[in-house]
Amino acid sequence: MGDFYELFYEDAEIAARTLGLTLTSRDKGSTNPIPMAGFPYHALDGYLQKLVRAGIRAAICEQVEDPKKAKGLVKREVTQVVTPGTLVDDALLDPRESNFLACVFPDRDRLGLAWLELSSGRFVATDVTLNELADELARLRPAECVVPEGWEGEDRGARSAERGKASTTLNSQLSTLNSLLTERPPWSFVPNECRRRLLAHFQAATLDGFDLDADSPGVTAAGALLEYVQETQKAALGHITRLEPYRRSTHLVIDETTRASLELTRTMREGRREGSLLWVMDETVTPMGARLLSDWLSNPLVDVEAIRRRLDAVEELSADAVLGRELREQLERGYDLERLTARVGTGRASPRDLGCLARTLALLPKLKAKLAGRRSELLCALEAELDLCPDVRADVEQALVDEPPLATTEGGILRPGFHAALDELRDLARGGKEWIAAYQAREVQRTGIPNLKIGFNRVFGYYLEVTAAQAAKVPADYIRKQTLKNQERYVTPELKEHEDKVLRAEESAVSLEQELFQALRERVAAHAPRLKQTASVLAQVDVLAALAVLAVKHNYCRPEIAEDPILDIRDARHPVLDRLQPSGEFVPNDVMLGVAGRESERANIEHSTSNIERRTQGPPAKDKAQSTKHAPLSTLNAQLSTLILLTGPNLAGTSTYIRQAALLTIMAQMGSFVPARAARIGIADRVFARVGASDELGKGQSTFMVEMTETARILNAATRRSLVILDEIGRGTSTYDGISLAWAVTEYLHDMVGCRTLFATHYHELTELTQTLKSAANWNVAVHEDGEQIKFLHKIVPGAADKSYGIHVARLAGVPPSVVERARVVLETLEADHLDERGRPKVPERPTRARTQRQLALFGGEHHPLLDEIRELNLEQMTPAAALQELQRLREKLER
């Protein structure tokens, strides 16, 4: 409304609270004044940002006709609906983060899932199961999710019960991710209409060319999503050029819990990018590259050849420092071509946006020349795909001035000579202003009023201004227009005549320039597919060059990617802690799972162990104490292990060790070098991490229930090709309960799944499992004891630890000495109670029945005479009545 955006009624009250605006009212004298709040039009972006972050949708209403031509009220329309998932303006977006809008459609036993990054135009669809939905949403972290209206309240039998379960999961998941839930009417999800909508947008006769099943729920979700975007944007969507299928089978699957535990893109505690693996790895120089790096890290590959192509490119760039530096220098000078193309496609690109686009295209010839003649297959392919778009660049450069303005309202967008009619209007307006200056000089001379001047405002137009002291000298042909405190304002017929000519020329010039700019923007939008392809190439080159810089700067090695389930990493380092700790302080360790027994590998273990023994050597005699019991190297089967039981004290680094194994696997499968001396990594289809303790009180689940739920998911979903890392299974219940569960879980992973497993535990009883599990091995964290002093060496060595040192840690934390001493006494009593005559934990025998059966208890109970009586019963010769009498007798005897 004029120069302000105004809000009324409830909207005004919400905006006043959210934006800190002053709440006023309209019609104050009436009995029902209308609440009102507002802000200047130029402050829109800042206030929109606050509304979106608060999870509020905003409908923007603009004047859509010239107020001078309007009869009565000026016509207004909703020109855009801004929601958290439909942002395209840079001022409202984080340039290094994707901003996804998702849509979920429940259909029988499947769910359709589609997502769109409107600011780049990437549009994807897939089908998922109920169990997969939370994992995909955790990966995408959508800003907004569209669902059918009333989905949560359905109750129509078993299938609807499943849908209700999905809805509950979805709502809790979106709440955790701070995503806005948007409900849409049922008719938005009619499958036939959704297909028609997609075909109309892509101007296609069939979806077969997109490699999509037209009857899948994912296509329905995509159609509903497209309708929502068309409704909110009120503009063309020319930058959305294709609908991509997503296949979970082509990517390493990382579930929601694992993604959070490993802190891939966000930290667990604060949910921040800083401190995550992504933060450590990000050496990109463009926003497009930063977003793509996050996508690669969130979606590692499982295709060996595709991974090797990325590694080849990273290796070539890391070997040629000059090439990598020159590529990055060119990329750094460019702008975010993806989001520029999106703003062009939606008709919201400013003159300055088109100028940035042209300057980015001007960098491409040099960049393409740098990529020419490369050895790696991927770099050669990227060079071939890099479209220089010379016609688009020429069109924009010929039209725009060197430094275009941000807005089109004031003109000055197009170059002189670009359009003849525009130049004529500009000359007329410029000549009229020159006449005004000459007229002012002439009137000063004619009237003898030295301080006479000509001014202009939108109300009166041009006027002559004279001070009150000089008013007596004003000629008779001056017509008084306005009286101010110390000035008088006048007009003359001659001045008004020239004013009309000047203003008409200026207005006509601005109007024509806006039309010409809009036509230019539409011509550029017609090339959106080419611009998107070029932006994709630039983003990939940026990520590959960034990974090369990361590898060189931090001494990473190229991993060897294998098909067989193996994990052989030498001197592995945790990628985050290695960067955060002072240089040289992080202790590297080997990770060996499924490694073939070669003599060179045995020598490496011997060398590692001997180094630790030398480091732990202290003064002779009683001051020296060895806290770990190393198995003889001749008996170690670590090279053939698929399961490692890792024991060691708190604070020694067991969690760090198992996490770094998972992180390096993910890095390798995304195509990155890894922080290690050497690495051979077999492809994993899934990575599972059960680390730490947390509850979900909103779902009514205790810490232990969450732990068991996550464990059940691993046991049911892991395959032989998976990588599982576990930390302290069974700690949320009684000691014997916990040991029994951990024991059974370990056996199941070894016997039934056979996957690569790293299990860090303080249950030392579990170390005896290596006696019965042929592919299990004990490793521990070395500790040096010197009297009451302990030193954590953070080195992983063969064998089992015999202490957890929890009481030592309590003492270091400042627990009162009397408590520490009492804990020692209690510990000695408890340990003596369940150790055998040789000082080892009592171990249950392995069951001899089918492999699927598990033992019922861990420790044998005392002998009971009733058991002998039961064994001696001759059941074959007993009648039912006699059997009942005997059962009654045994019961009474037991109760006595």
PDB file of C-alpha atoms in Angstrom, residues 105-235:
ATOM      1  CA  PHE A 105       1.857 -39.669  -0.331  1.00  0.00           C
ATOM      2  CA  PRO A 106       0.641 -42.879   1.401  1.00  0.00           C
ATOM      3  CA  ASP A 107      -0.575 -45.556  -1.018  1.00  0.00           C
ATOM      4  CA  ARG A 108      -1.417 -49.013   0.333  1.00  0.00           C
ATOM      5  CA  ASP A 109       1.801 -50.534   1.676  1.00  0.00           C
ATOM      6  CA  ARG A 110       4.102 -48.036  -0.053  1.00  0.00           C
ATOM      7  CA  LEU A 111       4.779 -44.336   0.389  1.00  0.00           C
ATOM      8  CA  GLY A 112       5.489 -41.941  -2.439  1.00  0.00           C
ATOM      9  CA  LEU A 113       8.260 -39.469  -1.641  1.00  0.00           C
ATOM     10  CA  ALA A 114       9.271 -36.527  -3.822  1.00  0.00           C
ATOM     11  CA  TRP A 115      11.539 -33.594  -3.102  1.00  0.00           C
ATOM     12  CA  LEU A 116      12.447 -30.379  -4.854  1.00  0.00           C
ATOM     13  CA  GLU A 117      15.208 -27.836  -4.365  1.00  0.00           C
ATOM     14  CA  LEU A 118      13.361 -24.881  -5.874  1.00  0.00           C
ATOM     15  CA  SER A 119      16.398 -22.611  -5.782  1.00  0.00           C
ATOM     16  CA  SER A 120      18.295 -24.984  -8.095  1.00  0.00           C
ATOM     17  CA  GLY A 121      15.464 -26.849  -9.854  1.00  0.00           C
ATOM     18  CA  ARG A 122      16.473 -30.387  -8.823  1.00  0.00           C
ATOM     19  CA  PHE A 123      13.311 -32.519  -8.702  1.00  0.00           C
ATOM     20  CA  VAL A 124      13.419 -36.164  -7.489  1.00  0.00           C
ATOM     21  CA  ALA A 125      10.861 -38.925  -6.823  1.00  0.00           C
ATOM     22  CA  THR A 126      10.973 -42.397  -5.319  1.00  0.00           C
ATOM     23  CA  ASP A 127       8.932 -45.012  -3.458  1.00  0.00           C
ATOM     24  CA  VAL A 128       9.817 -45.953   0.118  1.00  0.00           C
ATOM     25  CA  THR A 129       8.569 -48.249   2.822  1.00  0.00           C
ATOM     26  CA  LEU A 130       7.383 -47.086   6.205  1.00  0.00           C
ATOM     27  CA  ASN A 131      10.727 -47.976   7.793  1.00  0.00           C
ATOM     28  CA  GLU A 132      12.687 -46.119   5.107  1.00  0.00           C
ATOM     29  CA  LEU A 133      10.778 -42.851   5.343  1.00  0.00           C
ATOM     30  CA  ALA A 134      12.457 -41.539   8.502  1.00  0.00           C
ATOM     31  CA  ASP A 135      15.899 -42.335   7.086  1.00  0.00           C
ATOM     32  CA  GLU A 136      15.206 -40.417   3.880  1.00  0.00           C
ATOM     33  CA  LEU A 137      13.782 -37.410   5.709  1.00  0.00           C
ATOM     34  CA  ALA A 138      16.813 -37.374   8.018  1.00  0.00           C
ATOM     35  CA  ARG A 139      19.046 -37.380   4.937  1.00  0.00           C
ATOM     36  CA  LEU A 140      17.143 -34.587   3.184  1.00  0.00           C
ATOM     37  CA  ARG A 141      16.289 -32.446   6.230  1.00  0.00           C
ATOM     38  CA  PRO A 142      13.456 -30.727   4.297  1.00  0.00           C
ATOM     39  CA  ALA A 143      12.473 -27.230   5.329  1.00  0.00           C
ATOM     40  CA  GLU A 144       8.839 -28.127   4.611  1.00  0.00           C
ATOM     41  CA  CYS A 145       6.892 -31.322   3.953  1.00  0.00           C
ATOM     42  CA  VAL A 146       3.564 -31.556   2.096  1.00  0.00           C
ATOM     43  CA  VAL A 147       1.101 -34.330   3.041  1.00  0.00           C
ATOM     44  CA  PRO A 148      -2.570 -35.113   2.298  1.00  0.00           C
ATOM     45  CA  GLU A 149      -5.044 -33.347   4.523  1.00  0.00           C
ATOM     46  CA  GLY A 150      -6.278 -35.457   7.408  1.00  0.00           C
ATOM     47  CA  TRP A 151      -3.698 -38.169   6.865  1.00  0.00           C
ATOM     48  CA  GLU A 152      -2.920 -38.338  10.581  1.00  0.00           C
ATOM     49  CA  GLY A 153      -6.522 -39.019  11.560  1.00  0.00           C
ATOM     50  CA  GLU A 154      -7.259 -41.953   9.238  1.00  0.00           C
ATOM     51  CA  ASP A 155      -8.568 -45.103  10.873  1.00  0.00           C
ATOM     52  CA  ARG A 156      -9.750 -47.682   8.339  1.00  0.00           C
ATOM     53  CA  GLY A 157      -8.417 -51.041   9.357  1.00  0.00           C
ATOM     54  CA  ALA A 158      -4.952 -52.534   9.278  1.00  0.00           C
ATOM     55  CA  ARG A 159      -3.638 -50.644   6.260  1.00  0.00           C
ATOM     56  CA  SER A 160      -4.871 -47.353   7.661  1.00  0.00           C
ATOM     57  CA  ALA A 161      -3.329 -48.265  10.998  1.00  0.00           C
ATOM     58  CA  GLU A 162      -0.006 -48.544   9.227  1.00  0.00           C
ATOM     59  CA  ARG A 163      -0.618 -45.161   7.642  1.00  0.00           C
ATOM     60  CA  GLY A 164      -1.414 -43.752  11.061  1.00  0.00           C
ATOM     61  CA  LYS A 165       1.861 -45.157  12.316  1.00  0.00           C
ATOM     62  CA  ALA A 166       3.655 -43.497   9.409  1.00  0.00           C
ATOM     63  CA  SER A 167       1.959 -40.204  10.192  1.00  0.00           C
ATOM     64  CA  THR A 168       3.064 -40.344  13.800  1.00  0.00           C
ATOM     65  CA  THR A 169       6.575 -41.118  12.684  1.00  0.00           C
ATOM     66  CA  LEU A 170       6.441 -38.295  10.165  1.00  0.00           C
ATOM     67  CA  ASN A 171       5.177 -35.703  12.623  1.00  0.00           C
ATOM     68  CA  SER A 172       7.774 -36.545  15.248  1.00  0.00           C
ATOM     69  CA  GLN A 173      10.494 -36.659  12.615  1.00  0.00           C
ATOM     70  CA  LEU A 174       9.571 -33.268  11.161  1.00  0.00           C
ATOM     71  CA  SER A 175       9.431 -31.812  14.649  1.00  0.00           C
ATOM     72  CA  THR A 176      12.963 -33.070  15.289  1.00  0.00           C
ATOM     73  CA  LEU A 177      14.164 -31.584  11.988  1.00  0.00           C
ATOM     74  CA  ASN A 178      12.355 -28.267  12.571  1.00  0.00           C
ATOM     75  CA  SER A 179      10.417 -28.814   9.339  1.00  0.00           C
ATOM     76  CA  LEU A 180       7.072 -27.213   8.565  1.00  0.00           C
ATOM     77  CA  LEU A 181       4.186 -29.640   7.921  1.00  0.00           C
ATOM     78  CA  THR A 182       1.801 -28.450   5.198  1.00  0.00           C
ATOM     79  CA  GLU A 183      -1.493 -30.260   4.567  1.00  0.00           C
ATOM     80  CA  ARG A 184      -3.070 -30.200   1.108  1.00  0.00           C
ATOM     81  CA  PRO A 185      -6.612 -31.204   0.033  1.00  0.00           C
ATOM     82  CA  PRO A 186      -7.183 -34.780  -1.165  1.00  0.00           C
ATOM     83  CA  TRP A 187      -7.810 -33.723  -4.769  1.00  0.00           C
ATOM     84  CA  SER A 188      -4.194 -32.565  -5.000  1.00  0.00           C
ATOM     85  CA  PHE A 189      -3.176 -36.244  -4.749  1.00  0.00           C
ATOM     86  CA  VAL A 190      -5.426 -37.787  -7.428  1.00  0.00           C
ATOM     87  CA  PRO A 191      -2.951 -40.012  -9.352  1.00  0.00           C
ATOM     88  CA  ASN A 192      -4.323 -39.337 -12.871  1.00  0.00           C
ATOM     89  CA  GLU A 193      -4.367 -35.594 -12.283  1.00  0.00           C
ATOM     90  CA  CYS A 194      -0.836 -35.667 -10.846  1.00  0.00           C
ATOM     91  CA  ARG A 195       0.445 -37.489 -13.931  1.00  0.00           C
ATOM     92  CA  ARG A 196      -1.326 -35.025 -16.225  1.00  0.00           C
ATOM     93  CA  ARG A 197       0.180 -32.104 -14.348  1.00  0.00           C
ATOM     94  CA  LEU A 198       3.715 -33.485 -14.694  1.00  0.00           C
ATOM     95  CA  LEU A 199       3.288 -34.254 -18.405  1.00  0.00           C
ATOM     96  CA  ALA A 200       1.962 -30.758 -19.038  1.00  0.00           C
ATOM     97  CA  HIS A 201       4.864 -29.121 -17.226  1.00  0.00           C
ATOM     98  CA  PHE A 202       7.546 -31.169 -18.991  1.00  0.00           C
ATOM     99  CA  GLN A 203       5.633 -31.041 -22.303  1.00  0.00           C
ATOM    100  CA  ALA A 204       5.963 -34.805 -22.619  1.00  0.00           C
ATOM    101  CA  ALA A 205       3.585 -37.516 -23.782  1.00  0.00           C
ATOM    102  CA  THR A 206       4.870 -40.117 -21.325  1.00  0.00           C
ATOM    103  CA  LEU A 207       7.037 -40.407 -18.237  1.00  0.00           C
ATOM    104  CA  ASP A 208       8.905 -43.411 -19.623  1.00  0.00           C
ATOM    105  CA  GLY A 209      11.721 -41.137 -20.738  1.00  0.00           C
ATOM    106  CA  PHE A 210      12.309 -40.172 -17.118  1.00  0.00           C
ATOM    107  CA  ASP A 211      12.743 -43.853 -16.138  1.00  0.00           C
ATOM    108  CA  LEU A 212       9.712 -43.641 -13.856  1.00  0.00           C
ATOM    109  CA  ASP A 213       6.697 -45.890 -13.366  1.00  0.00           C
ATOM    110  CA  ALA A 214       3.747 -43.604 -14.053  1.00  0.00           C
ATOM    111  CA  ASP A 215       1.571 -45.556 -11.597  1.00  0.00           C
ATOM    112  CA  SER A 216       4.008 -45.352  -8.684  1.00  0.00           C
ATOM    113  CA  PRO A 217       3.099 -43.367  -5.552  1.00  0.00           C
ATOM    114  CA  GLY A 218       6.335 -41.397  -6.014  1.00  0.00           C
ATOM    115  CA  VAL A 219       4.954 -39.914  -9.253  1.00  0.00           C
ATOM    116  CA  THR A 220       1.740 -38.944  -7.447  1.00  0.00           C
ATOM    117  CA  ALA A 221       3.791 -37.236  -4.718  1.00  0.00           C
ATOM    118  CA  ALA A 222       5.780 -35.386  -7.395  1.00  0.00           C
ATOM    119  CA  GLY A 223       2.608 -34.173  -9.131  1.00  0.00           C
ATOM    120  CA  ALA A 224       1.120 -32.917  -5.870  1.00  0.00           C
ATOM    121  CA  LEU A 225       4.387 -31.177  -5.054  1.00  0.00           C
ATOM    122  CA  LEU A 226       4.475 -29.479  -8.457  1.00  0.00           C
ATOM    123  CA  GLU A 227       0.925 -28.180  -7.977  1.00  0.00           C
ATOM    124  CA  TYR A 228       1.863 -26.716  -4.595  1.00  0.00           C
ATOM    125  CA  VAL A 229       4.889 -24.933  -6.050  1.00  0.00           C
ATOM    126  CA  GLN A 230       2.898 -23.572  -9.007  1.00  0.00           C
ATOM    127  CA  GLU A 231       0.258 -22.266  -6.622  1.00  0.00           C
ATOM    128  CA  THR A 232       2.727 -20.551  -4.301  1.00  0.00           C
ATOM    129  CA  GLN A 233       5.124 -19.122  -6.865  1.00  0.00           C
ATOM    130  CA  LYS A 234       2.579 -17.611  -9.273  1.00  0.00           C
ATOM    131  CA  ALA A 235       5.331 -17.723 -11.888  1.00  0.00           C
TER     132      ALA A 235
END
